[in-house]
Amino acid sequence: MKFQDEYRDRELVQGLAAAIAEEARQLPEPVRLMEVCGTHTMAIARFGLKSLLPEQVKLVSGPGCPVCVTPVSYIDHAIALSGLPDTVITTFGDLLRVPGSNSSLMAERAKGADIRIVYSALDAVKLALELPHKRVVFLGVGFETTTPTVAAAILSAEQQDCANFFVLTSHKTMPGPMQALSADPLLQIRGYLCPAHVSTVIGADAYRPLAEKFGIPCVVTGFEPADVLQGVLMLVQQCRAGRAAVENQYSRAVSNQGNAKAQELIRRVFEPADAVWRGLGVLPDSGLVLRAAYAGYDAARMLPVELPPAREPAGCRCGEVLTGRIAPKDCPLFGSVCSPETPVGACMVSSEGSCAAAWRYGCPE
């Protein structure tokens, strides 16, 4: 198939759903499968794919939304930087409304802070060149998909002698959190729909140690209804056969080795470090920080600020939603205190958040 509509064909989707139901009838016990990609979460909700699955197959959302897993302390740091004189904060739009301990970037902008939405890190470099008497800070949040673009922006700033450009990094890597989730016996995850965008960079082979160590099947899956359902079918088939392999349903975009140039960009500019994930705590070597050679672009090092003690929103259960422990509707704030208009947690703010998907599409759990 070549065109998007072909992956949304009703008969094809219904046929895949019937095949899943047939395979599921032969399972020795029900299985919980997890998608760890925010775009998958939205696609599953948008197309109502959970309603097509048999009761033996439960699909839950994991920590696949980079904005959602970013800790409150990072938002507090960005807000503190926005209070510095002659400082411009640049960010993708999703971060603006994420609550910090005491405020949000949007609230600070309303008070007069210079906080601007950009569409790439290179836009922030361009702005820094246009405003040589200002310090321009880009909020670097994302997984391996966006990290190479931030690395390229730093190299571009270096090439152009742009000394007033900085990055506040909160880059994270897969499949570190997948390993942490796999090691939790209470979650009982039996298979993963692996993140497709991330996999274009790191490649399908990156999940082989996970499958081998924990005996959990992994399938790299695309975003259309037929993609997702075929990925679920492949996982159910592995579960029924007692196999735990890495399979690549999304071969039209993902290779086993991934994007070597993007990987080299990441290695050149960043190095692994421990990172805090909402809902998972500190995961060793699951984050990326700037190497010493690029310390001059590190906002955390070059622009010291005083930070308040990080405080999670009272009653918010985003961490449990992100790890599949509860569904969005099980949070007592969902749909009452917490809504897209008045979000309490990051999962309701982000366009890839599980709570935002549940609110918008009313997906069943």
Short mmCIF file of C-alpha atoms in Angstrom, two decimals:
data_model
loop_
_atom_site.label_atom_id
_atom_site.label_comp_id
_atom_site.label_asym_id
_atom_site.label_seq_id
_atom_site.Cartn_x
_atom_site.Cartn_y
_atom_site.Cartn_z
CA MET A 1 0.00 0.00 0.00
CA LYS A 2 1.16 3.51 -0.84
CA PHE A 3 -1.46 5.95 0.34
CA GLN A 4 -2.77 6.96 3.76
CA ASP A 5 -6.40 6.14 2.97
CA GLU A 6 -5.47 2.56 2.22
CA TYR A 7 -4.41 2.12 5.85
CA ARG A 8 -7.87 3.35 6.91
CA ASP A 9 -9.86 1.00 4.70
CA ARG A 10 -12.90 -0.22 6.65
CA GLU A 11 -12.79 -3.80 5.40
CA LEU A 12 -9.07 -4.09 6.08
CA VAL A 13 -9.48 -2.74 9.61
CA GLN A 14 -12.44 -5.01 10.32
CA GLY A 15 -10.51 -7.98 8.99
CA LEU A 16 -7.58 -7.24 11.28
CA ALA A 17 -9.92 -6.85 14.25
CA ALA A 18 -11.49 -10.24 13.44
CA ALA A 19 -8.02 -11.81 13.19
CA ILE A 20 -7.07 -10.40 16.59
CA ALA A 21 -10.27 -11.80 18.11
CA GLU A 22 -9.56 -15.24 16.63
CA GLU A 23 -5.99 -15.26 17.95
CA ALA A 24 -7.12 -13.95 21.34
CA ARG A 25 -9.55 -16.85 21.78
CA GLN A 26 -6.54 -19.15 21.85
CA LEU A 27 -4.63 -17.20 24.49
CA PRO A 28 -4.16 -19.01 27.79
CA GLU A 29 -4.97 -15.76 29.64
CA PRO A 30 -5.82 -12.10 28.88
CA VAL A 31 -2.91 -9.84 27.90
CA ARG A 32 -2.09 -6.21 28.60
CA LEU A 33 -0.30 -4.45 25.75
CA MET A 34 1.17 -0.97 26.05
CA GLU A 35 1.80 1.73 23.47
CA VAL A 36 4.63 4.07 24.42
CA CYS A 37 4.12 6.81 21.87
CA GLY A 38 1.90 9.84 22.31
CA THR A 39 0.99 9.89 18.62
CA HIS A 40 -0.13 6.27 18.94
CA THR A 41 -2.23 7.23 21.97
CA MET A 42 -4.02 9.94 20.02
CA ALA A 43 -4.51 7.73 16.95
CA ILE A 44 -5.93 4.88 19.03
CA ALA A 45 -8.39 7.25 20.68
CA ARG A 46 -9.26 9.15 17.51
CA PHE A 47 -10.13 6.03 15.53
CA GLY A 48 -11.77 4.21 18.46
CA LEU A 49 -9.46 1.24 18.10
CA LYS A 50 -9.87 -0.01 21.68
CA SER A 51 -13.54 -0.67 20.94
CA LEU A 52 -12.48 -3.12 18.21
CA LEU A 53 -10.39 -5.28 20.53
CA PRO A 54 -11.71 -8.39 22.28
CA GLU A 55 -11.92 -8.46 26.07
CA GLN A 56 -8.86 -10.75 26.22
CA VAL A 57 -6.68 -7.91 24.83
CA LYS A 58 -6.32 -4.70 26.82
CA LEU A 59 -4.38 -1.78 25.36
CA VAL A 60 -2.99 0.77 27.83
CA SER A 61 -1.00 3.95 27.35
CA GLY A 62 2.55 4.37 28.64
CA PRO A 63 5.09 7.20 29.03
CA GLY A 64 5.19 8.13 25.35
CA CYS A 65 4.40 11.83 25.67
CA PRO A 66 7.62 13.85 26.21
CA VAL A 67 5.81 16.85 27.67
CA CYS A 68 3.89 14.61 30.07
CA VAL A 69 6.95 12.86 31.49
CA THR A 70 8.85 16.12 31.98
CA PRO A 71 9.01 16.80 35.74
CA VAL A 72 7.57 19.85 37.49
CA SER A 73 11.11 20.91 38.44
CA TYR A 74 11.91 21.53 34.76
CA ILE A 75 8.91 23.83 34.34
CA ASP A 76 9.97 25.66 37.51
CA HIS A 77 13.46 26.08 36.04
CA ALA A 78 12.09 27.49 32.79
CA ILE A 79 9.87 29.90 34.70
CA ALA A 80 12.82 31.06 36.81
CA LEU A 81 14.86 31.70 33.65
CA SER A 82 12.00 33.73 32.19
CA GLY A 83 12.40 36.13 35.10
CA LEU A 84 15.99 37.01 34.24
CA PRO A 85 16.54 40.42 32.61
CA ASP A 86 17.13 40.54 28.84
CA THR A 87 16.12 36.90 28.49
CA VAL A 88 13.79 35.38 25.90
CA ILE A 89 12.34 31.91 26.42
CA THR A 90 11.51 29.98 23.25
CA THR A 91 9.45 26.81 23.32
CA PHE A 92 7.04 24.55 21.49
CA GLY A 93 3.44 25.41 22.28
CA ASP A 94 2.59 22.36 24.41
CA LEU A 95 4.83 23.46 27.27
CA LEU A 96 3.17 26.83 27.77
CA ARG A 97 0.22 25.59 29.79
CA VAL A 98 1.92 22.82 31.79
CA PRO A 99 1.61 23.73 35.48
CA GLY A 100 4.77 24.19 37.52
CA SER A 101 4.89 24.29 41.29
CA ASN A 102 3.43 27.79 41.51
CA SER A 103 2.77 29.04 37.98
CA SER A 104 3.03 28.21 34.28
CA LEU A 105 4.90 29.70 31.35
CA MET A 106 1.63 31.05 29.98
CA ALA A 107 0.85 32.79 33.27
CA GLU A 108 4.34 34.29 33.35
CA ARG A 109 3.98 35.51 29.77
CA ALA A 110 0.72 37.19 30.74
CA LYS A 111 2.66 38.99 33.48
CA GLY A 112 5.17 40.32 30.95
CA ALA A 113 7.86 37.63 30.56
CA ASP A 114 9.21 37.36 27.01
CA ILE A 115 8.16 33.81 26.12
CA ARG A 116 7.73 32.94 22.46
CA ILE A 117 6.51 29.89 20.55
CA VAL A 118 8.87 28.59 17.88
CA TYR A 119 8.57 25.66 15.50
CA SER A 120 12.15 24.44 15.70
CA ALA A 121 15.34 24.96 17.66
CA LEU A 122 16.84 26.58 14.56
CA ASP A 123 14.15 29.27 14.80
CA ALA A 124 15.51 30.03 18.27
CA VAL A 125 19.05 30.32 16.90
CA LYS A 126 17.80 32.72 14.24
CA LEU A 127 16.07 34.79 16.91
CA ALA A 128 19.28 34.90 18.98
CA LEU A 129 21.17 36.24 15.97
CA GLU A 130 18.50 38.89 15.47
CA LEU A 131 18.62 39.89 19.16
CA PRO A 132 22.36 39.96 20.02
CA HIS A 133 21.74 41.89 23.24
CA LYS A 134 19.27 39.30 24.54
CA ARG A 135 19.83 35.81 25.90
CA VAL A 136 17.64 33.36 24.00
CA VAL A 137 16.87 30.09 25.79
CA PHE A 138 15.31 27.17 23.92
CA LEU A 139 13.42 24.61 26.02
CA GLY A 140 14.80 21.31 24.77
CA VAL A 141 12.15 18.72 25.62
CA GLY A 142 11.71 15.50 23.69
CA PHE A 143 12.83 11.99 22.90
CA GLU A 144 15.34 10.84 20.28
CA THR A 145 13.04 12.18 17.55
CA THR A 146 13.68 15.84 18.34
CA THR A 147 17.09 15.59 20.00
CA PRO A 148 19.04 15.57 16.69
CA THR A 149 17.38 18.84 15.67
CA VAL A 150 18.50 20.48 18.93
CA ALA A 151 22.01 19.11 18.40
CA ALA A 152 21.99 20.58 14.89
CA ALA A 153 20.84 23.94 16.26
CA ILE A 154 23.71 24.01 18.76
CA LEU A 155 26.21 23.20 16.02
CA SER A 156 24.66 25.93 13.87
CA ALA A 157 25.00 28.43 16.73
CA GLU A 158 28.63 27.41 17.17
CA GLN A 159 29.34 27.85 13.47
CA GLN A 160 27.81 31.32 13.49
CA ASP A 161 29.50 32.40 16.75
CA CYS A 162 26.10 32.85 18.35
CA ALA A 163 27.07 33.11 22.01
CA ASN A 164 23.67 34.28 23.28
CA PHE A 165 21.83 31.05 22.44
CA PHE A 166 21.20 28.52 25.22
CA VAL A 167 19.30 25.28 25.68
CA LEU A 168 17.61 24.10 28.87
CA THR A 169 17.73 20.38 28.23
CA SER A 170 15.24 17.75 29.29
CA HIS A 171 15.87 15.23 26.55
CA LYS A 172 15.04 11.63 27.31
CA THR A 173 15.68 8.31 25.63
CA MET A 174 13.81 5.10 24.94
CA PRO A 175 13.72 2.23 25.75
CA GLY A 176 14.95 2.99 29.29
CA PRO A 177 11.45 3.58 30.72
CA MET A 178 10.23 0.47 28.91
CA GLN A 179 12.78 -1.54 30.87
CA ALA A 180 11.59 0.02 34.13
CA LEU A 181 7.97 -0.80 33.32
CA SER A 182 8.89 -4.34 32.28
CA ALA A 183 10.59 -4.95 35.61
CA ASP A 184 7.41 -4.08 37.54
CA PRO A 185 5.47 -7.31 38.11
CA LEU A 186 2.32 -5.44 39.13
CA LEU A 187 1.91 -3.91 35.66
CA GLN A 188 1.93 -7.30 33.89
CA ILE A 189 2.82 -5.88 30.49
CA ARG A 190 2.84 -8.64 27.88
CA GLY A 191 3.83 -6.65 24.81
CA TYR A 192 4.83 -3.22 23.50
CA LEU A 193 3.77 -1.19 20.52
CA CYS A 194 7.11 0.58 20.18
CA PRO A 195 7.28 4.32 19.43
CA ALA A 196 7.42 4.82 15.67
CA HIS A 197 8.91 8.31 15.48
CA VAL A 198 11.65 7.40 17.95
CA SER A 199 12.31 4.19 16.07
CA THR A 200 13.05 6.03 12.83
CA VAL A 201 16.10 7.37 14.68
CA ILE A 202 17.21 4.52 16.96
CA GLY A 203 16.02 1.61 14.79
CA ALA A 204 14.07 -1.52 15.67
CA ASP A 205 17.18 -3.31 16.92
CA ALA A 206 17.27 -0.97 19.92
CA TYR A 207 14.47 -3.01 21.53
CA ARG A 208 16.12 -6.43 21.19
CA PRO A 209 17.84 -6.29 24.62
CA LEU A 210 14.44 -5.49 26.13
CA ALA A 211 12.72 -8.45 24.49
CA GLU A 212 15.59 -10.79 25.37
CA LYS A 213 15.96 -9.70 29.00
CA PHE A 214 12.28 -9.55 29.97
CA GLY A 215 10.73 -11.94 27.45
CA ILE A 216 8.27 -9.29 26.28
CA PRO A 217 7.34 -9.05 22.57
CA CYS A 218 7.95 -5.71 20.85
CA VAL A 219 6.47 -4.49 17.57
CA VAL A 220 7.38 -1.19 15.91
CA THR A 221 4.09 0.10 14.55
CA GLY A 222 2.85 2.91 12.33
CA PHE A 223 0.06 5.34 13.17
CA GLU A 224 -2.87 4.50 10.92
CA PRO A 225 -5.69 2.18 12.09
CA ALA A 226 -4.46 -0.75 10.00
CA ASP A 227 -0.91 -0.17 11.29
CA VAL A 228 -1.93 -0.24 14.93
CA LEU A 229 -4.22 -3.24 14.60
CA GLN A 230 -1.65 -5.19 12.63
CA GLY A 231 0.86 -4.38 15.37
CA VAL A 232 -1.58 -5.64 18.01
CA LEU A 233 -2.18 -8.80 15.95
CA MET A 234 1.57 -9.43 15.72
CA LEU A 235 1.91 -9.03 19.50
CA VAL A 236 -1.01 -11.35 20.23
CA GLN A 237 0.43 -13.94 17.86
CA GLN A 238 3.74 -13.79 19.71
CA CYS A 239 1.99 -14.08 23.07
CA ARG A 240 0.02 -17.10 21.90
CA ALA A 241 3.16 -18.76 20.56
CA GLY A 242 5.19 -17.96 23.68
CA ARG A 243 7.71 -15.92 21.67
CA ALA A 244 9.38 -12.64 22.58
CA ALA A 245 10.89 -11.06 19.47
CA VAL A 246 11.21 -7.60 17.95
CA GLU A 247 9.17 -7.23 14.78
CA ASN A 248 8.87 -4.22 12.51
CA GLN A 249 5.40 -3.55 11.15
CA TYR A 250 6.44 -0.02 10.13
CA SER A 251 9.16 -1.08 7.71
CA ARG A 252 8.15 1.61 5.22
CA ALA A 253 9.66 4.19 7.60
CA VAL A 254 11.78 2.30 10.16
CA SER A 255 14.89 0.20 9.57
CA ASN A 256 16.61 -2.15 11.97
CA GLN A 257 19.61 0.17 12.38
CA GLY A 258 17.80 3.51 12.36
CA ASN A 259 19.17 6.84 11.16
CA ALA A 260 22.95 6.76 11.53
CA LYS A 261 23.39 10.49 10.85
CA ALA A 262 20.84 11.46 13.49
CA GLN A 263 22.45 9.09 15.99
CA GLU A 264 25.86 10.62 15.31
CA LEU A 265 24.48 14.13 15.88
CA ILE A 266 23.14 13.05 19.26
CA ARG A 267 26.43 11.38 20.26
CA ARG A 268 28.46 14.38 19.16
CA VAL A 269 26.58 16.97 21.22
CA PHE A 270 24.98 14.98 24.06
CA GLU A 271 25.96 12.31 26.54
CA PRO A 272 23.82 9.98 28.69
CA ALA A 273 22.80 11.01 32.19
CA ASP A 274 20.27 10.03 34.83
CA ALA A 275 16.88 11.66 34.27
CA VAL A 276 13.69 12.22 36.23
CA TRP A 277 10.50 10.88 34.64
CA ARG A 278 7.07 11.76 35.96
CA GLY A 279 5.60 8.55 37.32
CA LEU A 280 8.87 6.62 37.19
CA GLY A 281 11.32 8.71 39.20
CA VAL A 282 15.03 8.75 38.36
CA LEU A 283 16.02 6.30 35.64
CA PRO A 284 19.79 5.75 35.12
CA ASP A 285 21.20 6.93 31.79
CA SER A 286 17.73 7.62 30.40
CA GLY A 287 18.42 11.30 29.75
CA LEU A 288 20.79 13.35 27.64
CA VAL A 289 22.85 16.36 28.73
CA LEU A 290 25.23 18.55 26.78
CA ARG A 291 28.82 17.40 26.60
CA ALA A 292 31.49 19.55 28.24
CA ALA A 293 32.55 20.86 24.83
CA TYR A 294 29.14 22.52 24.49
CA ALA A 295 28.74 23.66 28.09
CA GLY A 296 28.60 27.28 26.90
CA TYR A 297 25.16 26.58 25.43
CA ASP A 298 23.80 24.93 28.57
CA ALA A 299 21.29 27.26 30.23
CA ALA A 300 21.45 25.31 33.49
CA ARG A 301 25.21 25.90 33.76
CA MET A 302 25.51 29.37 32.28
CA LEU A 303 22.40 31.05 33.71
CA PRO A 304 22.13 30.13 37.40
CA VAL A 305 18.79 30.79 39.06
CA GLU A 306 17.22 30.00 42.41
CA LEU A 307 14.59 27.29 42.18
CA PRO A 308 11.65 26.64 44.51
CA PRO A 309 11.08 23.14 45.92
CA ALA A 310 9.24 21.17 43.24
CA ARG A 311 5.63 20.48 44.12
CA GLU A 312 3.28 18.25 42.14
CA PRO A 313 -0.31 19.48 41.71
CA ALA A 314 -2.48 18.25 44.57
CA GLY A 315 -4.59 15.25 43.61
CA CYS A 316 -3.08 14.87 40.15
CA ARG A 317 -2.42 11.23 39.20
CA CYS A 318 -0.62 11.82 35.90
CA GLY A 319 2.26 9.63 37.04
CA GLU A 320 -0.04 6.63 37.44
CA VAL A 321 -1.71 7.32 34.09
CA LEU A 322 1.69 7.48 32.37
CA THR A 323 2.71 4.09 33.72
CA GLY A 324 -0.56 2.34 32.90
CA ARG A 325 -1.52 1.87 36.54
CA ILE A 326 -4.81 3.71 36.09
CA ALA A 327 -6.87 5.00 33.17
CA PRO A 328 -7.42 8.76 32.82
CA LYS A 329 -11.04 8.45 33.96
CA ASP A 330 -9.83 6.87 37.21
CA CYS A 331 -8.17 10.11 38.30
CA PRO A 332 -10.61 11.95 40.59
CA LEU A 333 -9.73 15.27 38.93
CA PHE A 334 -10.45 14.10 35.38
CA GLY A 335 -13.34 15.95 33.79
CA SER A 336 -14.13 17.98 36.88
CA VAL A 337 -11.29 20.09 38.21
CA CYS A 338 -8.99 19.05 35.37
CA SER A 339 -9.99 19.77 31.76
CA PRO A 340 -8.25 21.16 28.67
CA GLU A 341 -9.46 24.65 29.63
CA THR A 342 -8.20 24.34 33.21
CA PRO A 343 -5.53 21.61 33.19
CA VAL A 344 -4.10 20.42 36.47
CA GLY A 345 -1.65 17.88 35.03
CA ALA A 346 0.55 17.65 31.96
CA CYS A 347 -1.39 14.67 30.58
CA MET A 348 -4.37 16.96 30.01
CA VAL A 349 -2.29 19.75 28.48
CA SER A 350 -0.23 18.02 25.83
CA SER A 351 -1.66 17.23 22.41
CA GLU A 352 -0.21 13.74 22.93
CA GLY A 353 -1.39 13.25 26.52
CA SER A 354 -3.53 10.28 27.54
CA CYS A 355 -5.96 12.46 29.49
CA ALA A 356 -6.32 14.90 26.59
CA ALA A 357 -7.05 11.97 24.27
CA ALA A 358 -9.64 10.51 26.67
CA TRP A 359 -11.30 13.91 27.08
CA ARG A 360 -11.40 14.67 23.37
CA TYR A 361 -12.49 11.29 22.08
CA GLY A 362 -14.05 9.61 25.09
CA CYS A 363 -12.07 6.45 24.40
CA PRO A 364 -13.17 3.34 26.33
CA GLU A 365 -10.93 1.69 28.90
#
